[in-house]
Short mmCIF file of C-alpha atoms in Angstrom, two decimals:
data_model
loop_
_atom_site.label_atom_id
_atom_site.label_comp_id
_atom_site.label_asym_id
_atom_site.label_seq_id
_atom_site.Cartn_x
_atom_site.Cartn_y
_atom_site.Cartn_z
CA MET D 1 33.89 248.93 126.08
CA SER D 2 34.56 245.25 126.76
CA ASP D 3 36.37 243.09 124.18
CA GLU D 4 34.71 239.97 125.59
CA LYS D 5 32.69 238.08 122.94
CA PRO D 6 29.23 236.82 123.79
CA PRO D 7 28.82 233.04 124.03
CA LYS D 8 27.60 231.28 120.88
CA THR D 9 23.98 230.28 120.84
CA ALA D 10 21.68 228.80 118.23
CA ALA D 11 20.94 232.37 117.18
CA THR D 12 24.58 233.44 116.98
CA ASN D 13 26.11 230.36 115.35
CA ASP D 14 29.12 230.99 113.13
CA ARG D 15 29.23 230.49 109.38
CA ARG D 16 30.51 226.94 109.64
CA THR D 17 27.06 225.78 110.77
CA ALA D 18 24.87 228.43 109.19
CA GLY D 19 22.28 226.94 106.86
CA LYS D 20 22.83 223.39 108.04
CA ARG D 21 19.93 221.26 109.20
CA PRO D 22 20.06 220.75 112.97
CA ALA D 23 21.11 217.33 114.17
CA ASP D 24 18.25 214.84 114.44
CA PRO D 25 17.24 214.96 118.10
CA GLY D 26 15.45 211.60 117.82
CA PHE D 27 11.72 211.01 117.80
CA SER D 28 9.63 210.63 120.90
CA ASP D 29 7.25 208.54 118.78
CA PRO D 30 9.30 205.78 117.09
CA HIS D 31 6.77 205.58 114.24
CA PHE D 32 8.00 208.97 113.00
CA SER D 33 11.36 207.50 112.06
CA ASP D 34 9.49 206.30 108.96
CA PRO D 35 8.94 209.36 106.71
CA MET D 36 5.73 207.84 105.37
CA ALA D 37 4.27 207.79 108.88
CA ARG D 38 4.95 211.44 109.68
CA PRO D 39 2.18 214.07 109.56
CA ARG D 40 0.95 214.27 106.00
CA TYR D 41 1.26 218.05 105.81
CA THR D 42 5.04 217.80 106.23
CA GLY D 43 7.79 217.17 103.74
CA LEU D 44 8.04 217.60 99.99
CA PRO D 45 5.25 215.87 98.05
CA SER D 46 6.17 212.74 96.14
CA PHE D 47 3.75 210.10 94.90
CA MET D 48 2.30 208.57 98.09
CA ARG D 49 5.28 209.92 100.06
CA ALA D 50 7.45 207.22 98.51
CA PRO D 51 11.17 208.05 98.30
CA TYR D 52 12.06 210.24 95.32
CA GLN D 53 14.99 209.10 93.20
CA GLU D 54 15.94 209.66 89.59
CA ASP D 55 18.51 206.87 89.73
CA LEU D 56 16.66 203.79 88.44
CA ALA D 57 18.84 201.29 90.30
CA GLY D 58 17.16 199.25 92.99
CA VAL D 59 13.55 200.13 92.04
CA ASP D 60 10.87 197.51 91.46
CA ILE D 61 7.85 199.75 90.83
CA GLY D 62 8.41 203.27 89.52
CA LEU D 63 5.78 205.94 90.13
CA ILE D 64 5.99 208.34 87.19
CA GLY D 65 4.38 211.62 86.20
CA ILE D 66 3.65 212.45 82.56
CA PRO D 67 2.78 216.18 82.49
CA PHE D 68 1.54 216.31 78.91
CA ASP D 69 -1.84 217.17 77.41
CA GLY D 70 -0.96 217.96 73.82
CA GLY D 71 -3.33 215.24 72.63
CA VAL D 72 -6.58 216.61 74.05
CA THR D 73 -9.40 217.52 71.68
CA ASN D 74 -11.13 220.08 73.90
CA ARG D 75 -10.29 221.13 77.47
CA THR D 76 -6.60 221.23 78.37
CA GLY D 77 -5.25 221.01 81.91
CA ALA D 78 -4.14 217.39 82.38
CA ARG D 79 -0.50 218.51 82.14
CA HIS D 80 -1.00 219.73 85.71
CA GLY D 81 -2.32 216.34 86.85
CA PRO D 82 0.90 214.71 88.09
CA ARG D 83 1.88 217.59 90.35
CA GLU D 84 -1.52 217.81 92.04
CA ILE D 85 -1.87 214.03 92.29
CA ARG D 86 1.48 214.00 94.08
CA ASN D 87 0.16 216.61 96.49
CA GLN D 88 -3.11 214.81 97.20
CA SER D 89 -1.39 211.43 97.39
CA SER D 90 0.05 212.54 100.73
CA MET D 91 -3.31 211.29 102.01
CA MET D 92 -2.42 207.70 101.12
CA ARG D 93 -1.21 205.32 103.81
CA LYS D 94 0.88 202.16 103.55
CA ILE D 95 -1.66 199.35 103.96
CA ASN D 96 -4.83 198.80 101.94
CA GLN D 97 -7.40 198.08 104.63
CA ALA D 98 -9.76 196.31 102.20
CA ASN D 99 -7.36 193.59 101.02
CA GLY D 100 -4.51 193.83 103.53
CA ILE D 101 -1.86 194.54 100.89
CA ASN D 102 1.15 196.63 101.90
CA PRO D 103 2.88 197.26 98.55
CA TYR D 104 5.96 198.71 100.24
CA ALA D 105 6.52 195.45 102.12
CA LEU D 106 6.35 193.49 98.84
CA CYS D 107 8.42 195.69 96.52
CA ARG D 108 10.84 198.58 96.39
CA VAL D 109 8.62 201.49 95.35
CA ALA D 110 9.95 204.93 94.41
CA ASP D 111 8.81 208.13 92.73
CA ILE D 112 11.24 208.28 89.81
CA GLY D 113 10.18 211.68 88.52
CA ASP D 114 8.49 212.96 85.39
CA ALA D 115 8.64 211.96 81.77
CA TRP D 116 8.54 215.61 80.81
CA ILE D 117 8.77 216.73 77.22
CA GLN D 118 11.30 219.18 75.81
CA ARG D 119 9.29 219.87 72.64
CA PRO D 120 5.64 219.57 73.62
CA PHE D 121 4.19 221.35 70.59
CA GLU D 122 4.92 218.54 68.12
CA LEU D 123 2.74 215.60 69.07
CA ALA D 124 4.51 212.70 67.36
CA GLY D 125 7.87 213.90 68.68
CA ALA D 126 6.47 214.36 72.17
CA LEU D 127 5.23 210.78 72.22
CA GLN D 128 8.70 209.66 71.13
CA GLU D 129 10.24 211.56 74.05
CA ILE D 130 7.86 209.84 76.47
CA GLN D 131 8.69 206.48 74.93
CA THR D 132 12.42 207.12 75.36
CA PHE D 133 11.87 207.70 79.09
CA PHE D 134 9.86 204.49 79.41
CA ASP D 135 12.39 202.55 77.34
CA ALA D 136 14.93 203.29 80.06
CA VAL D 137 12.45 202.36 82.79
CA HIS D 138 11.61 199.07 81.06
CA ASP D 139 15.25 198.23 80.37
CA ALA D 140 15.97 198.75 84.08
CA GLY D 141 13.39 196.06 84.90
CA ILE D 142 11.01 198.54 86.54
CA THR D 143 7.24 198.10 86.48
CA PRO D 144 5.72 201.52 85.67
CA LEU D 145 2.70 203.09 87.34
CA SER D 146 2.03 206.50 85.81
CA ALA D 147 -0.07 209.59 86.32
CA GLY D 148 -1.04 211.53 83.21
CA GLY D 149 -1.40 213.60 81.33
CA ASP D 150 -3.97 212.89 78.65
CA HIS D 151 -4.73 209.39 77.39
CA SER D 152 -2.52 209.69 74.31
CA VAL D 153 0.48 209.00 76.59
CA THR D 154 -0.50 205.35 77.05
CA LEU D 155 0.49 204.67 73.43
CA ALA D 156 4.02 205.86 74.20
CA ILE D 157 4.16 203.63 77.29
CA PHE D 158 3.03 200.62 75.23
CA ARG D 159 5.74 201.31 72.65
CA ALA D 160 8.26 200.76 75.43
CA ILE D 161 6.80 197.94 77.53
CA ALA D 162 5.05 195.98 74.74
CA ARG D 163 7.74 196.18 72.08
CA ASN D 164 8.55 192.46 72.39
CA ARG D 165 4.97 191.12 72.58
CA PRO D 166 1.46 192.56 72.64
CA VAL D 167 -0.22 193.03 76.00
CA GLY D 168 -3.80 192.72 77.16
CA MET D 169 -5.58 195.60 78.86
CA ILE D 170 -8.37 196.31 81.32
CA HIS D 171 -9.49 199.82 80.47
CA PHE D 172 -11.84 202.01 82.51
CA ASP D 173 -13.19 204.98 80.58
CA ALA D 174 -16.24 206.78 79.26
CA HIS D 175 -14.76 206.48 75.76
CA CYS D 176 -13.18 203.57 73.88
CA ASP D 177 -10.37 205.78 72.55
CA THR D 178 -10.22 203.78 69.34
CA GLY D 179 -11.12 206.61 66.99
CA ASP D 180 -9.20 207.56 63.88
CA ASP D 181 -7.57 210.73 62.58
CA TYR D 182 -8.96 213.91 64.12
CA MET D 183 -8.31 217.38 62.75
CA GLY D 184 -5.35 216.11 60.77
CA SER D 185 -3.66 214.07 63.51
CA LYS D 186 -3.41 210.32 64.02
CA PHE D 187 -2.24 210.84 67.59
CA HIS D 188 -4.67 212.24 70.15
CA HIS D 189 -6.39 211.10 73.32
CA GLY D 190 -9.31 209.61 71.40
CA ALA D 191 -7.23 207.13 69.38
CA PRO D 192 -4.32 205.59 71.36
CA PHE D 193 -5.71 202.08 71.45
CA ARG D 194 -6.49 201.91 67.74
CA ARG D 195 -2.90 202.97 67.07
CA ALA D 196 -1.63 200.44 69.64
CA VAL D 197 -3.47 197.59 67.91
CA GLU D 198 -2.24 198.72 64.49
CA GLU D 199 1.34 198.79 65.80
CA GLY D 200 1.06 195.28 67.25
CA LEU D 201 1.37 196.48 70.86
CA LEU D 202 -2.12 195.69 72.15
CA ASP D 203 -4.00 192.40 71.76
CA PRO D 204 -7.60 193.45 71.06
CA LYS D 205 -8.99 190.02 71.96
CA ARG D 206 -7.51 190.45 75.43
CA THR D 207 -8.82 193.99 75.87
CA VAL D 208 -11.85 194.93 77.98
CA GLN D 209 -13.27 198.46 78.02
CA ILE D 210 -15.59 199.28 80.93
CA GLY D 211 -17.90 202.26 81.49
CA ILE D 212 -18.41 203.45 77.90
CA ARG D 213 -21.22 205.98 77.51
CA GLY D 214 -22.21 209.46 76.35
CA GLY D 215 -23.47 211.06 73.17
CA VAL D 216 -21.67 210.65 69.86
CA ASN D 217 -21.75 212.36 66.49
CA ASP D 218 -21.08 209.12 64.62
CA ARG D 219 -22.98 205.98 65.62
CA ASP D 220 -19.99 203.88 64.56
CA VAL D 221 -17.35 205.96 66.33
CA TRP D 222 -16.15 202.89 68.31
CA LYS D 223 -16.53 200.44 65.44
CA PHE D 224 -12.83 199.60 65.57
CA SER D 225 -13.21 198.25 69.12
CA HIS D 226 -15.98 195.88 68.09
CA ASP D 227 -14.47 194.84 64.75
CA SER D 228 -11.05 194.08 66.26
CA GLY D 229 -12.51 191.88 68.99
CA MET D 230 -12.36 194.12 72.06
CA ARG D 231 -14.99 193.50 74.74
CA VAL D 232 -16.87 196.76 75.23
CA VAL D 233 -19.00 197.03 78.38
CA TYR D 234 -21.32 199.99 77.94
CA MET D 235 -22.57 201.69 81.05
CA ASP D 236 -26.12 200.40 80.73
CA GLU D 237 -24.84 196.81 80.78
CA PHE D 238 -22.55 197.62 83.69
CA TYR D 239 -25.48 199.05 85.64
CA ASP D 240 -27.53 195.89 85.10
CA ARG D 241 -24.72 193.46 85.99
CA GLY D 242 -22.71 195.27 88.66
CA PRO D 243 -18.95 195.57 89.21
CA ARG D 244 -18.18 192.08 90.51
CA ASP D 245 -19.85 190.27 87.61
CA VAL D 246 -18.27 192.54 85.00
CA ILE D 247 -14.78 192.26 86.41
CA ALA D 248 -15.09 188.47 86.67
CA GLU D 249 -15.68 188.37 82.91
CA ALA D 250 -12.78 190.77 82.35
CA ARG D 251 -10.45 188.47 84.30
CA LYS D 252 -11.42 185.51 82.13
CA LEU D 253 -10.88 187.45 78.92
CA VAL D 254 -7.39 188.73 79.74
CA GLY D 255 -6.32 185.45 81.37
CA ASP D 256 -4.39 184.87 84.56
CA ASP D 257 -1.00 184.22 83.00
CA HIS D 258 -0.69 186.64 80.07
CA PRO D 259 0.74 190.16 80.58
CA THR D 260 -2.00 192.69 81.27
CA TYR D 261 -2.00 196.47 81.69
CA ILE D 262 -4.50 198.61 83.63
CA SER D 263 -5.46 202.00 82.20
CA PHE D 264 -7.88 204.21 84.15
CA ASP D 265 -9.22 207.41 82.64
CA VAL D 266 -10.91 209.36 85.43
CA ASP D 267 -13.72 210.39 83.08
CA GLY D 268 -14.85 206.77 83.43
CA LEU D 269 -16.14 207.96 86.80
CA ASP D 270 -19.27 210.04 87.09
CA PRO D 271 -18.28 213.72 87.17
CA VAL D 272 -19.77 214.09 90.65
CA TYR D 273 -16.65 212.17 91.76
CA ALA D 274 -14.18 213.55 89.21
CA PRO D 275 -15.26 216.91 87.76
CA GLY D 276 -11.67 217.91 87.02
CA THR D 277 -11.24 216.20 83.69
CA GLY D 278 -11.23 217.22 80.04
CA THR D 279 -14.20 215.23 78.70
CA PRO D 280 -16.68 214.56 81.52
CA GLU D 281 -19.69 212.31 80.85
CA VAL D 282 -22.55 211.99 83.33
CA GLY D 283 -23.88 208.61 84.38
CA GLY D 284 -20.56 206.98 85.15
CA LEU D 285 -18.89 204.68 87.65
CA THR D 286 -18.78 205.47 91.34
CA THR D 287 -15.46 205.58 93.15
CA LEU D 288 -16.45 202.55 95.23
CA GLU D 289 -17.30 200.53 92.10
CA ALA D 290 -13.90 201.46 90.70
CA GLN D 291 -12.13 200.38 93.88
CA ILE D 292 -14.01 197.07 93.99
CA MET D 293 -13.02 196.30 90.39
CA LEU D 294 -9.37 197.26 90.83
CA ARG D 295 -9.06 195.17 93.99
CA SER D 296 -10.61 192.25 92.10
CA LEU D 297 -7.63 192.19 89.71
CA GLN D 298 -5.44 190.40 92.26
CA GLY D 299 -3.83 187.32 90.80
CA LEU D 300 -3.49 188.58 87.22
CA ASN D 301 -0.10 188.95 85.55
CA LEU D 302 -0.11 192.74 85.73
CA ILE D 303 2.83 194.54 84.14
CA GLY D 304 1.94 198.24 84.52
CA GLY D 305 -0.80 200.80 84.87
CA ASP D 306 -1.79 204.43 84.61
CA VAL D 307 -4.35 206.97 85.80
CA VAL D 308 -4.93 209.71 83.24
CA GLU D 309 -6.93 212.83 82.40
CA VAL D 310 -6.89 214.47 85.85
CA ALA D 311 -7.17 218.19 85.00
CA PRO D 312 -6.82 220.18 88.27
CA PRO D 313 -7.83 223.58 86.80
CA PHE D 314 -11.41 222.28 86.46
CA ASP D 315 -11.62 221.21 90.11
CA PRO D 316 -10.27 223.77 92.58
CA SER D 317 -11.39 221.53 95.46
CA GLY D 318 -8.60 219.04 94.66
CA ASN D 319 -11.06 216.14 94.91
CA THR D 320 -10.39 214.79 91.41
CA ALA D 321 -6.66 214.63 92.13
CA LEU D 322 -7.40 212.87 95.42
CA VAL D 323 -9.52 210.34 93.52
CA GLY D 324 -6.69 209.91 91.00
CA ALA D 325 -4.18 209.33 93.79
CA THR D 326 -6.47 206.81 95.45
CA LEU D 327 -6.92 204.87 92.20
CA MET D 328 -3.13 204.88 91.76
CA PHE D 329 -2.77 203.38 95.22
CA GLU D 330 -5.30 200.65 94.42
CA ILE D 331 -3.39 199.80 91.24
CA LEU D 332 -0.08 199.91 93.12
CA CYS D 333 -1.34 197.27 95.53
CA VAL D 334 -2.32 194.75 92.84
CA LEU D 335 0.82 195.52 90.81
CA ALA D 336 3.02 194.87 93.83
CA GLN D 337 1.26 191.60 94.53
CA ALA D 338 1.66 190.52 90.89
CA LEU D 339 5.36 191.37 90.90
CA ALA D 340 5.90 189.47 94.16
CA ALA D 341 4.07 186.45 92.71
CA ARG D 342 6.28 186.44 89.61
CA ARG D 343 9.34 186.32 91.83
CA GLY D 344 7.90 183.33 93.66
#
């Protein structure tokens, strides 16, 4: 029997190289040197295939997941929204063909992880945990763009980014979310903007709510919106006027120079486009109308945004998460342009 050892091959490598990634052989297509340009079925999913980093240094716009739905009043599932939006956001590309914006050329964009909650069963404490995460983001000078989660999380974001002055808001939704206590709780997804006004975080006279509709048990359920000075655009009015006219009014109300936040609840869309949500209402916005309005926000002093209430368990097709990812990309583009404009 020979003592001669067989030559080492890729299959018989020794332990010094076992488990190591093979050396990069180079790419025949130079475009593939950019991870965002590689086939979209490859790699680990991050928001829009942006680099993932939990270190906040060197980030201009932070893409953030908020996997929390402790504030819903009926159908849960939005806690799974950020993970599935990340997955579907692999379909996003770098340049917005409609307006020519490449947010990655304007700003340093990164997925900075999740504002996940250690004690999700106590609502007020959970919102405090989310706020603590966003306090750090805000203190690092990062503009946040978030994926919920239910709409109660926006209150926690406001507590961080609006603690020094109230902000204005352009809000797309089927519901005003300015209700009051519900089943013994002040904090739920039907009341964040009432609480935000009461806490001095949201300027109601610079708040526009678009797409409101659906049946109610109390005719005055959204009385707070009207009494505080918010501009409420019910769906019938929207249908008569169209997206460009409505968003032109919204721009005037929030003003070009004052800080403004974008909040998009996917139930503002008709459920034929976004069935995977907790409180669907028929007769809503189309996805194209939503895109037209978001693109029309260029030039405003935008300081953050979110897309909330994507509940993947109610849409096995993944389409609602794809819609959520697409809306996030539209918001990212106008946020990046606003941030670049502030820098001069």
